[in-house]
Coordinates of C-alpha atoms in Angstrom, one line a residue:
M82 CA 96.3 88.8 121.4
P83 CA 94.4 88.0 118.2
R84 CA 91.8 90.9 117.2
K85 CA 88.1 90.6 115.6
L86 CA 87.6 93.2 112.8
T87 CA 84.7 95.4 112.9
N88 CA 82.6 97.2 110.9
L89 CA 83.3 95.4 107.8
I90 CA 82.5 97.9 104.8
R91 CA 80.3 96.5 101.9
P92 CA 80.9 97.0 99.1
V93 CA 83.6 94.8 100.0
P94 CA 86.5 97.5 98.7
S95 CA 90.4 96.4 96.9
D96 CA 93.2 94.7 98.7
I97 CA 95.2 97.1 99.4
E98 CA 92.7 99.2 100.8
I99 CA 91.3 96.5 103.0
A100 CA 95.0 96.4 104.3
Q101 CA 96.2 99.5 104.3
A102 CA 93.6 100.9 106.5
F103 CA 94.8 98.6 109.4
E104 CA 97.6 99.9 111.4
P105 CA 99.7 96.4 112.0
M106 CA 99.9 95.6 115.6
P107 CA 104.0 96.5 116.2
I108 CA 106.1 93.1 114.8
S109 CA 107.2 92.7 118.1
K110 CA 104.2 92.0 120.4
I111 CA 103.5 89.6 117.4
A112 CA 106.6 87.3 118.0
K113 CA 106.8 87.7 122.5
Q114 CA 102.3 87.1 121.9
V115 CA 104.5 83.3 119.8
G116 CA 106.6 82.4 122.1
L117 CA 109.7 84.0 120.4
L118 CA 112.1 86.0 122.3
P119 CA 113.7 88.7 121.7
E120 CA 117.7 87.3 120.6
E121 CA 115.5 85.0 118.1
L122 CA 114.2 88.0 115.7
E123 CA 116.9 89.9 112.9
V124 CA 114.0 93.7 113.0
F125 CA 112.5 95.0 109.8
G126 CA 111.5 98.3 110.6
T127 CA 108.4 97.7 112.8
T128 CA 106.1 95.4 111.4
K129 CA 108.0 92.5 110.0
A130 CA 111.3 90.9 111.1
K131 CA 113.5 87.5 110.3
V132 CA 113.4 84.4 113.2
R133 CA 116.9 83.0 114.0
L134 CA 116.9 79.0 113.8
T135 CA 118.4 78.7 117.1
V136 CA 114.7 79.0 118.1
L137 CA 114.3 75.0 117.3
D138 CA 117.6 74.6 119.7
R139 CA 115.4 75.5 121.7
L140 CA 112.6 74.1 121.8
R141 CA 113.8 71.5 120.3
G142 CA 112.2 69.2 122.7
L143 CA 108.6 70.1 122.5
P144 CA 105.3 68.4 121.1
N145 CA 104.6 69.2 117.2
G146 CA 101.3 70.9 116.7
F147 CA 98.8 70.4 114.2
Y148 CA 99.6 70.6 110.7
V149 CA 97.1 71.0 108.3
D150 CA 97.3 71.6 104.2
V151 CA 94.7 74.2 101.6
T152 CA 95.6 72.7 98.4
A153 CA 92.7 73.2 95.7
I154 CA 90.5 71.2 93.0
T155 CA 91.9 71.7 89.7
P156 CA 91.7 75.7 89.3
T157 CA 89.8 78.0 86.6
P158 CA 93.1 80.7 85.5
L159 CA 91.5 83.3 88.2
G160 CA 92.5 80.8 91.2
E161 CA 89.8 79.8 93.2
G162 CA 90.9 81.9 97.0
K163 CA 93.2 79.1 98.9
T164 CA 96.2 81.5 100.3
T165 CA 92.5 83.5 101.0
T166 CA 90.6 80.5 102.2
T167 CA 93.8 80.0 104.3
V168 CA 94.6 83.1 105.8
G169 CA 90.8 83.0 107.0
L170 CA 91.2 79.5 108.8
S171 CA 94.0 80.8 109.9
Q172 CA 92.3 84.0 112.0
A173 CA 89.2 81.8 112.4
L174 CA 91.3 79.5 114.8
G175 CA 93.5 81.8 116.3
A176 CA 90.7 85.4 116.8
H177 CA 87.3 83.5 116.8
L178 CA 88.4 79.7 119.1
R179 CA 90.9 81.3 120.0
R180 CA 93.7 78.1 119.4
K181 CA 97.2 79.2 119.2
V182 CA 97.9 78.9 115.1
I183 CA 101.2 79.9 113.1
T184 CA 99.9 80.7 109.4
C185 CA 102.9 79.3 107.1
I186 CA 103.3 80.7 103.5
R187 CA 105.1 81.5 100.7
Q188 CA 107.2 84.8 99.2
P189 CA 106.0 86.2 95.9
S190 CA 107.1 86.7 92.6
Q191 CA 107.7 90.5 91.9
G192 CA 107.8 89.2 88.0
P193 CA 103.1 88.1 87.8
T194 CA 102.9 91.2 90.6
F195 CA 103.7 93.7 88.1
G196 CA 102.4 91.4 84.9
I197 CA 99.3 89.4 85.4
K198 CA 98.5 87.4 87.9
G199 CA 98.8 88.9 91.0
G200 CA 99.7 89.4 95.1
A201 CA 99.7 86.6 96.8
A202 CA 98.7 87.7 100.5
G203 CA 95.4 86.9 100.1
G204 CA 92.4 88.9 99.8
G205 CA 89.6 91.0 100.8
Y206 CA 89.3 91.1 104.7
S207 CA 91.7 87.6 104.5
Q208 CA 95.2 89.0 103.9
I209 CA 98.9 88.8 105.4
I210 CA 100.4 92.7 105.7
P211 CA 101.7 94.2 105.2
M212 CA 100.5 93.9 101.8
A213 CA 102.4 96.2 99.7
D214 CA 105.9 94.7 101.9
F215 CA 104.6 91.3 101.4
N216 CA 104.5 91.2 97.6
L217 CA 107.6 93.5 96.6
H218 CA 111.0 92.7 98.2
L219 CA 110.3 92.0 101.7
T220 CA 113.6 90.8 103.4
G221 CA 115.5 90.6 100.4
D222 CA 115.5 86.6 99.9
I223 CA 114.4 86.4 96.3
H224 CA 117.3 88.6 95.5
A225 CA 119.6 86.7 98.0
I226 CA 118.6 83.5 95.4
T227 CA 119.4 86.1 91.8
A228 CA 122.2 86.8 93.1
S229 CA 123.5 83.2 94.4
N230 CA 122.1 81.8 90.9
N231 CA 123.5 83.6 88.7
L232 CA 126.9 83.4 91.1
L233 CA 127.3 79.7 90.0
A234 CA 125.8 80.7 86.0
A235 CA 129.0 82.8 85.2
A236 CA 131.7 80.4 87.3
I237 CA 130.4 78.0 84.5
D238 CA 131.7 80.2 81.6
A239 CA 134.3 81.3 83.1
R240 CA 135.9 78.3 84.4
M241 CA 134.4 76.7 80.6
F242 CA 136.7 80.3 78.8
H243 CA 139.8 79.9 81.1
E244 CA 139.8 75.5 81.0
A245 CA 139.4 76.4 76.7
T246 CA 143.0 78.8 77.1
T247 CA 144.7 77.1 79.7
S248 CA 146.8 73.9 80.4
D249 CA 146.5 71.6 83.0
E250 CA 149.9 72.4 85.0
A251 CA 148.5 76.5 84.4
L252 CA 145.0 75.2 85.7
F253 CA 146.1 73.9 88.8
N254 CA 148.9 76.8 89.3
R255 CA 146.1 79.8 89.2
L256 CA 143.5 77.4 91.1
C257 CA 146.1 76.8 94.2
P258 CA 148.4 79.9 93.8
V259 CA 151.8 79.7 96.1
A260 CA 151.8 82.5 98.2
K261 CA 154.2 85.1 100.0
N262 CA 155.3 82.9 101.9
G263 CA 156.8 80.2 99.4
T264 CA 153.5 77.5 100.5
R265 CA 150.2 76.5 98.9
K266 CA 146.9 75.3 99.8
F267 CA 144.5 73.9 99.1
S268 CA 140.5 76.3 100.5
T269 CA 138.3 74.2 101.9
V270 CA 135.5 73.4 99.2
M271 CA 138.9 72.4 97.2
L272 CA 138.7 69.8 99.7
R273 CA 135.5 68.1 99.0
R274 CA 136.5 67.8 95.5
L275 CA 140.0 66.4 96.0
K276 CA 137.6 63.5 98.3
K277 CA 135.6 63.3 95.4
L278 CA 137.8 61.9 93.1
G279 CA 138.8 59.9 95.9
I280 CA 142.8 62.1 96.7
S281 CA 143.6 61.6 99.1
S282 CA 146.9 63.8 99.7
T283 CA 145.4 68.3 101.2
N284 CA 149.1 69.1 100.5
P285 CA 148.8 70.8 96.9
E286 CA 152.3 70.0 96.4
D287 CA 151.7 66.4 96.6
L288 CA 149.9 65.7 93.6
T289 CA 151.1 63.5 91.2
T290 CA 151.3 65.6 87.3
E291 CA 148.0 63.0 86.9
Q292 CA 146.6 64.1 89.9
R293 CA 146.5 68.2 89.2
G294 CA 145.1 67.8 86.4
R295 CA 141.8 65.5 86.8
F296 CA 141.4 68.6 90.3
A297 CA 142.5 70.2 87.8
R298 CA 140.4 70.2 84.4
L299 CA 136.2 70.2 85.0
D300 CA 136.0 69.4 81.4
L301 CA 132.6 70.7 81.5
D302 CA 130.6 69.9 77.7
P303 CA 129.1 72.9 77.5
K304 CA 126.2 70.7 75.0
S305 CA 125.2 69.8 78.7
V306 CA 125.4 72.2 81.4
T307 CA 121.3 72.4 82.4
W308 CA 122.1 75.8 84.9
R309 CA 121.2 79.1 83.8
R310 CA 120.4 82.6 84.5
V311 CA 117.6 83.6 87.2
V312 CA 115.7 87.8 86.8
D313 CA 112.9 88.4 88.8
T314 CA 110.8 90.3 86.2
N315 CA 108.5 88.7 83.4
D316 CA 111.1 89.4 80.9
R317 CA 110.1 87.3 77.5
F318 CA 113.4 88.0 75.6
L319 CA 115.6 86.8 77.8
R320 CA 114.2 83.5 77.5
G321 CA 116.6 82.0 74.6
I322 CA 120.2 84.2 74.3
T323 CA 123.4 83.7 73.5
V324 CA 126.8 84.6 75.5
G325 CA 130.1 85.0 75.7
R326 CA 129.2 88.3 72.1
G327 CA 131.9 90.4 73.8
K328 CA 135.4 90.6 71.4
N329 CA 137.2 88.7 74.2
E330 CA 134.9 85.7 74.2
A331 CA 134.9 85.6 71.0
G332 CA 134.3 81.7 70.2
H333 CA 132.9 81.1 73.5
E334 CA 129.5 81.5 72.5
R335 CA 126.5 79.5 74.1
D336 CA 123.2 79.4 74.1
T337 CA 121.4 79.4 76.8
G338 CA 118.3 81.5 78.6
F339 CA 117.3 83.0 82.0
D340 CA 114.0 82.1 84.3
I341 CA 112.1 84.0 86.8
T342 CA 114.2 83.8 90.1
V343 CA 111.7 81.2 91.9
A344 CA 111.9 78.5 89.6
S345 CA 115.4 78.3 90.2
E346 CA 117.0 75.1 92.0
I347 CA 118.3 77.5 94.1
M348 CA 115.0 78.1 95.4
A349 CA 114.3 74.4 95.9
I350 CA 116.2 74.0 97.4
L351 CA 115.7 77.0 100.2
A352 CA 112.5 75.0 100.6
L353 CA 113.5 71.6 101.3
T354 CA 116.6 72.3 103.9
T355 CA 116.7 71.5 107.5
G356 CA 119.7 73.7 108.8
L357 CA 122.2 75.4 107.8
A358 CA 124.4 72.9 107.4
D359 CA 122.1 71.3 105.5
M360 CA 121.1 73.8 102.7
R361 CA 125.7 74.5 102.5
E362 CA 125.6 70.6 100.4
R363 CA 122.6 71.1 99.0
L364 CA 123.9 73.9 97.3
G365 CA 127.2 72.5 97.2
R366 CA 126.1 69.1 95.6
M367 CA 124.0 71.5 92.8
V368 CA 124.9 69.6 89.5
V369 CA 125.2 71.9 86.7
G370 CA 125.7 69.8 83.6
T371 CA 128.6 66.7 82.7
N372 CA 131.8 66.2 82.2
R373 CA 132.7 65.4 79.0
K374 CA 132.7 61.6 80.3
G375 CA 129.0 61.5 80.9
E376 CA 130.3 62.8 85.0
P377 CA 128.0 65.2 87.2
V378 CA 130.0 68.2 87.1
T379 CA 128.3 70.2 90.9
A380 CA 128.5 74.4 92.4
D381 CA 131.3 72.4 94.9
D382 CA 133.7 71.2 91.3
L383 CA 133.1 75.0 90.9
G384 CA 134.4 76.1 93.9
A385 CA 131.1 78.2 94.7
G386 CA 129.5 76.2 96.9
G387 CA 130.5 78.0 100.4
A388 CA 129.6 81.0 98.2
L389 CA 126.5 80.7 97.6
T390 CA 126.3 79.7 101.2
V391 CA 127.2 82.7 102.3
L392 CA 125.0 84.7 99.9
M393 CA 121.5 82.9 101.4
R394 CA 122.7 83.1 105.0
D395 CA 119.9 85.1 106.1
A396 CA 117.7 83.7 103.8
I397 CA 117.2 80.5 106.0
K398 CA 115.4 82.8 107.7
P399 CA 111.2 82.6 107.3
T400 CA 110.3 86.7 108.4
L401 CA 107.9 86.2 110.5
M402 CA 104.5 88.8 109.8
Q403 CA 100.6 89.3 110.6
T404 CA 97.3 88.5 109.0
L405 CA 94.6 91.0 109.4
E406 CA 92.9 89.9 112.4
G407 CA 96.6 90.3 114.5
T408 CA 97.7 86.3 114.1
P409 CA 100.9 85.5 113.4
A410 CA 102.8 84.0 110.2
L411 CA 106.1 83.0 108.7
V412 CA 107.3 83.3 105.0
H413 CA 109.3 82.3 103.6
A414 CA 110.1 80.6 100.1
G415 CA 108.2 80.4 97.3
P416 CA 109.4 77.6 94.7
F417 CA 107.8 77.5 91.3
A418 CA 105.0 74.7 91.9
N419 CA 105.8 73.4 88.0
I420 CA 108.9 73.3 88.0
A421 CA 109.5 72.3 91.6
H422 CA 107.1 71.3 94.3
G423 CA 105.1 74.9 95.1
N424 CA 105.3 74.8 98.9
S425 CA 106.6 77.3 101.1
S426 CA 109.3 76.1 103.3
I427 CA 110.2 73.0 106.1
V428 CA 111.4 75.8 108.2
A429 CA 109.6 77.9 109.7
D430 CA 107.2 74.9 109.2
Q431 CA 109.5 73.3 112.0
I432 CA 109.7 76.3 113.8
A433 CA 106.4 77.0 113.4
L434 CA 104.8 73.3 114.9
K435 CA 107.3 73.6 117.6
L436 CA 105.9 77.0 118.8
V437 CA 101.9 76.9 118.6
G438 CA 102.6 74.3 121.0
K439 CA 100.8 69.9 120.9
D440 CA 97.2 71.7 121.1
G441 CA 98.2 74.7 118.8
F442 CA 97.4 74.8 115.1
V443 CA 100.1 75.3 112.1
V444 CA 98.2 76.2 108.5
T445 CA 100.4 75.7 105.6
E446 CA 99.6 75.8 101.6
S447 CA 100.3 74.0 98.3
G448 CA 100.3 75.2 95.0
F449 CA 98.0 75.5 92.5
G450 CA 95.7 71.6 92.8
A451 CA 96.2 68.6 94.9
D452 CA 97.4 66.6 91.5
I453 CA 100.5 69.1 92.1
G454 CA 100.8 70.8 94.8
M455 CA 100.0 69.1 97.6
E456 CA 101.1 65.5 96.3
K457 CA 105.1 67.3 96.1
F458 CA 103.5 67.8 99.8
F459 CA 102.7 64.7 100.8
N460 CA 105.6 62.9 97.9
I461 CA 108.9 65.8 98.0
K462 CA 108.6 67.7 101.0
C463 CA 107.3 65.9 103.9
R464 CA 109.8 62.4 103.3
Y465 CA 112.2 65.5 103.5
S466 CA 110.6 66.7 106.8
G467 CA 110.2 64.1 108.6
L468 CA 106.2 66.3 109.3
V469 CA 103.5 64.1 109.5
P470 CA 99.7 66.0 108.2
N471 CA 97.1 65.8 109.6
C472 CA 94.2 66.8 107.7
V473 CA 94.3 68.4 104.1
V474 CA 91.9 71.3 103.1
L475 CA 91.3 71.3 99.5
V476 CA 89.0 74.8 98.5
A477 CA 87.1 73.9 95.7
T478 CA 84.5 76.9 94.2
V479 CA 80.8 77.0 92.3
R480 CA 82.7 78.7 89.9
A481 CA 85.3 76.2 88.9
L482 CA 83.5 73.2 89.4
K483 CA 80.9 74.3 86.6
M484 CA 83.4 75.2 83.9
H485 CA 84.6 71.1 84.8
G486 CA 81.4 70.6 83.7
G487 CA 81.7 72.1 80.1
G488 CA 81.4 75.8 81.6
P489 CA 82.4 78.3 78.3
K490 CA 86.3 79.5 79.3
V491 CA 87.3 81.4 81.3
V492 CA 89.6 84.0 80.7
A493 CA 91.5 86.0 83.2
G494 CA 90.5 89.8 82.4
K495 CA 87.1 89.2 81.0
P496 CA 84.1 89.7 82.1
L497 CA 82.6 85.0 83.9
D498 CA 79.7 84.0 81.2
A499 CA 76.1 84.3 82.8
A500 CA 77.0 80.3 83.0
Y501 CA 79.3 81.4 86.0
T502 CA 76.4 83.0 87.8
D503 CA 72.9 81.9 86.9
E504 CA 72.0 78.7 89.2
N505 CA 72.7 76.0 86.6
L506 CA 72.5 73.0 89.0
E507 CA 73.5 69.8 85.5
L508 CA 76.0 72.0 84.8
L509 CA 78.1 72.0 88.6
E510 CA 77.2 68.0 89.6
K511 CA 78.9 67.3 86.0
G512 CA 82.0 69.5 87.1
C513 CA 82.3 68.1 90.9
S514 CA 83.6 64.9 89.3
N515 CA 86.8 67.1 89.0
M516 CA 86.6 67.8 93.4
V517 CA 86.1 63.9 94.1
A518 CA 88.6 63.1 92.3
H519 CA 90.5 65.4 94.6
I520 CA 89.2 64.0 97.5
E521 CA 90.1 60.4 96.8
N522 CA 93.3 61.3 95.8
A523 CA 93.5 63.1 99.1
V524 CA 91.9 60.2 100.8
R525 CA 94.7 57.8 99.2
Y526 CA 97.4 59.2 101.6
G527 CA 95.4 58.2 104.8
I528 CA 94.5 61.7 105.9
P529 CA 91.0 63.6 107.2
V530 CA 90.1 65.9 104.3
V531 CA 87.8 68.9 104.6
V532 CA 85.9 70.6 101.2
A533 CA 86.7 74.3 101.6
V534 CA 83.4 75.8 99.2
N535 CA 84.8 79.6 98.7
E536 CA 81.9 81.5 98.9
F537 CA 80.7 83.9 96.5
A538 CA 78.3 86.2 95.8
T539 CA 76.6 84.7 92.3
D540 CA 76.6 81.3 94.2
T541 CA 73.1 79.7 95.2
A542 CA 72.0 77.2 98.6
A543 CA 71.5 74.8 96.6
E544 CA 74.6 74.9 94.6
T545 CA 77.0 74.5 97.4
A546 CA 74.4 72.0 99.1
L547 CA 74.6 70.6 96.0
V548 CA 79.0 70.4 96.3
R549 CA 78.4 69.8 100.2
R550 CA 76.8 66.2 99.4
I551 CA 79.2 64.9 97.0
A552 CA 82.0 66.0 98.8
R553 CA 80.4 64.1 102.0
K554 CA 80.3 61.1 99.5
A555 CA 83.1 61.2 98.2
G556 CA 85.2 61.0 101.3
A557 CA 85.6 64.3 102.7
Q558 CA 84.8 64.2 106.4
D559 CA 83.0 67.9 106.4
A560 CA 81.6 70.1 102.9
V561 CA 81.6 73.3 104.7
V562 CA 80.1 77.0 103.0
S563 CA 83.4 79.5 104.3
S564 CA 83.1 83.4 103.5
H565 CA 86.3 84.2 104.7
W566 CA 86.9 87.4 101.5
A567 CA 84.7 89.0 102.2
D568 CA 83.8 88.0 106.9
G569 CA 87.9 87.5 107.4
G570 CA 88.2 85.0 110.6
K571 CA 84.3 85.5 111.3
G572 CA 83.1 83.8 107.7
S573 CA 85.4 81.2 107.9
V574 CA 84.9 79.9 111.7
R575 CA 83.1 76.7 110.9
L576 CA 85.6 75.8 108.6
A577 CA 87.7 76.6 111.1
R578 CA 85.8 73.9 113.7
A579 CA 85.8 71.7 110.8
V580 CA 89.8 71.2 110.6
V581 CA 90.0 71.1 114.1
K582 CA 87.4 68.5 114.2
A583 CA 89.2 66.0 112.0
C584 CA 92.7 66.8 112.7
A585 CA 91.6 64.8 115.8
L586 CA 90.6 62.2 114.3
P587 CA 93.6 59.8 113.4
A588 CA 95.7 59.9 110.8
N589 CA 97.6 57.3 108.3
F590 CA 100.1 58.8 106.7
R591 CA 101.3 57.3 104.2
F592 CA 103.7 57.8 100.8
L593 CA 102.5 57.3 97.1
Y594 CA 106.0 55.4 96.2
P595 CA 108.9 53.8 98.1
L596 CA 112.4 55.5 97.3
D597 CA 113.3 52.5 95.9
I598 CA 111.8 51.3 93.6
T599 CA 112.5 53.2 89.2
I600 CA 111.8 56.2 87.5
K601 CA 109.7 54.5 85.4
Q602 CA 107.4 53.1 87.9
K603 CA 107.8 56.3 90.7
I604 CA 106.4 58.4 87.2
E605 CA 103.6 55.5 86.9
T606 CA 102.7 55.3 90.2
I607 CA 101.7 59.3 90.1
A608 CA 99.9 59.1 86.2
R609 CA 98.0 56.4 87.6
D610 CA 97.1 57.0 90.4
M611 CA 96.4 61.3 90.5
Y612 CA 95.9 62.4 87.3
G613 CA 94.1 59.5 86.1
A614 CA 96.1 58.2 83.5
A615 CA 96.2 55.1 81.1
G616 CA 99.5 54.2 80.9
V617 CA 103.0 56.8 80.0
E618 CA 104.6 57.6 77.0
Y619 CA 108.2 58.5 77.4
L620 CA 110.2 60.4 74.4
P621 CA 113.2 59.6 73.6
A622 CA 115.8 62.6 75.9
A623 CA 113.2 61.2 78.2
E624 CA 114.8 57.5 77.9
E625 CA 118.4 58.5 77.8
K626 CA 117.8 61.2 81.0
I627 CA 116.3 57.9 82.6
A628 CA 118.9 55.5 81.3
L629 CA 122.0 58.6 82.9
Y630 CA 120.3 59.4 86.0
T631 CA 120.4 55.9 87.3
R632 CA 123.9 55.4 85.7
L633 CA 125.1 58.0 88.4
G634 CA 122.4 56.8 90.6
F635 CA 120.0 60.0 90.9
D636 CA 117.4 57.1 90.9
N637 CA 116.0 57.4 94.2
L638 CA 115.0 60.7 94.8
P639 CA 111.6 61.3 94.3
I640 CA 109.5 63.1 91.3
C641 CA 108.7 66.3 91.1
M642 CA 105.6 66.6 88.1
A643 CA 106.4 70.0 86.1
K644 CA 102.2 69.2 84.6
T645 CA 99.9 72.5 83.3
H646 CA 97.3 73.2 87.0
L647 CA 94.8 74.1 84.5
S648 CA 94.2 69.7 83.8
L649 CA 94.3 66.7 85.6
S650 CA 96.1 65.8 83.1
H651 CA 98.8 66.4 80.9
D652 CA 96.5 69.3 78.6
P653 CA 95.3 71.9 79.7
E654 CA 91.8 71.6 78.0
L655 CA 90.4 68.1 79.1
K656 CA 88.2 69.6 82.1
G657 CA 86.1 67.8 84.2
R658 CA 88.2 64.5 85.0
P659 CA 89.6 63.3 82.4
T660 CA 90.0 58.8 81.7
G661 CA 92.5 56.9 78.6
F662 CA 94.0 59.9 78.1
I663 CA 98.5 59.0 77.6
V664 CA 100.8 61.4 79.8
P665 CA 103.8 62.1 76.9
V666 CA 107.7 63.0 79.3
R667 CA 109.2 64.5 77.1
D668 CA 112.3 64.7 79.0
I669 CA 113.7 64.7 83.3
R670 CA 116.1 67.0 84.8
A671 CA 117.8 66.3 87.4
S672 CA 118.0 68.8 90.6
I673 CA 120.5 67.0 92.9
G674 CA 120.5 69.6 94.7
A675 CA 117.3 70.4 96.2
G676 CA 116.9 66.9 96.3
F677 CA 113.9 65.5 93.1
L678 CA 113.8 64.5 89.2
F679 CA 111.0 66.4 87.5
P680 CA 109.4 64.8 84.4
L681 CA 108.6 67.1 81.5
I682 CA 104.8 67.1 80.3
G683 CA 104.2 69.2 77.8
E684 CA 106.3 72.9 77.3
M685 CA 105.8 75.5 80.1
P686 CA 108.1 78.6 80.4
T687 CA 110.1 79.4 82.5
I688 CA 110.0 82.6 83.2
P689 CA 106.1 84.2 82.2
G690 CA 106.1 87.5 79.8
L691 CA 104.4 90.7 80.4
P692 CA 101.1 91.0 78.6
T693 CA 99.5 94.3 76.9
R694 CA 99.0 95.7 79.9
P695 CA 100.3 95.1 82.5
A696 CA 99.4 95.2 85.8
F697 CA 102.0 97.9 86.9
Y698 CA 99.8 100.1 84.3
D699 CA 98.1 100.9 87.9
I700 CA 101.2 100.6 90.8
D701 CA 101.9 103.8 92.0
L702 CA 103.2 105.9 95.2
D703 CA 101.6 108.9 96.7
I704 CA 104.0 110.8 97.6
E705 CA 102.6 113.0 99.3
N706 CA 102.0 109.7 102.5
D707 CA 104.6 107.4 100.8
R708 CA 101.6 105.1 100.0
V709 CA 101.9 102.6 98.0
I710 CA 98.6 102.5 95.0
G711 CA 96.4 100.5 93.0
L712 CA 98.4 96.7 94.5
F713 CA 95.2 95.0 93.2

């Protein structure tokens, strides 16, 4: 059974000191507690295990539990404790209210862990443990994505290189070589390309010269290639590179770059897939560019779809871990919340909802504020999963609301201005406009909202009372002060009770937009209804992509807006609830395998850089005790 925390230390120690002070329960015990069978686990040591998807076959006919999404107001650069709230709420439900509960959470990238952002295991007395494992390699999923992504990148450049110097007939003969017995055949992935081309014959010898040329030559336009290499490190000097500088590749140079691994479309696919067969199809249909006729070229066209699936076959299994209070957690996937949809995986949620049963709870989390993560959770993740949420928890802090009221700039690593540590009801009330906008946005989807006021030591009773009053007036079912960081699950019991009550209410979930309207109509609906924009402006590159994607039949996909998380608008400097602004769409890109289009709103690096003093200065290994030190 879950355990209640006792003897909480004051002042609260560092996250890693707390995490290492608790001995995790054997993962086999956590698995048994939640109803997993031994044959459904692949154990990694004693504290974590992969969960096989066969559990879904066993539990297919059982009812789902309650589905809770934790999101937040527009955050400061310091973050507002969304993951900590997610874990604290789960601990309160499981260890204190004795409800069956599973936390479903993203795996963090190692890049920010060694850079400036920190980890994503929660904090204080509301954490996933072992914390060092969680924030570092875990069970290798991110490495599998890196390998898969870069295999496809290598295939793209190699194919363009070989096609540039080889005739159609020679290409065909190399792709379908004659075996020792004098026969030759198409591989499985080649049969997919033949079907796409409308060629019915499956015997290489039966193809005409024209069909052989169509099959063998992709004719990929180098200028159209959008697929980039990835690395799970904040290496700013890889943002823009030139490949093909070796002497044997002279004349084939091409400008490209690196993204951080979690920005790869393969990561988005891992989060949105519903099973192994579905993942195979999604990986195969990823579009890497177009040929010189303007037709899409896919991973399957390059012959790589099957190999990518092999590299990802273990990554599709969620990792079972636990909270400090012994409640189970499924850690799986970690897509960027700007470029991608910023939510953990569908398969983890599916498994968790069956395991907790009809009276249990699955608490998951969306990246950044509700205008980004929650919107994408509803319109992308729920659309592909078919799962219906029962409640939204909106995390707010007095600190962030004061910033939205016009408080001084908040900068990571610098002391907070007195405006944030002294009582200031006027500043706070003005900033609550941001929270009101997010509450109204969540209610628009037909889902009950509970506001969690994540408590800081400098908050006053008058300040938290003001936030609660405004939240309820705006349409929240309840607004509760929660002290889970300092007190663990005990500090989140009132929040847990409010969530249980909200989940019992009738929900009338609805999507923000249908898929059969135009690309522009979807973008404008999100900009108007979620951000409060007065309109949308499309730059020439965006207009060209809209025409291209409409012609290719990609216009029926959901939209994944790529914008700043620091404002409801596209401009990070516009705080509170801005109005009258025009959203500029500078370009639109397609993640066809993942299943969405992502308009680019402003400039956002897809691989972070390291600051002057990165977090790795503090990280080391206590050799004598074999313990990580300095990790938050």
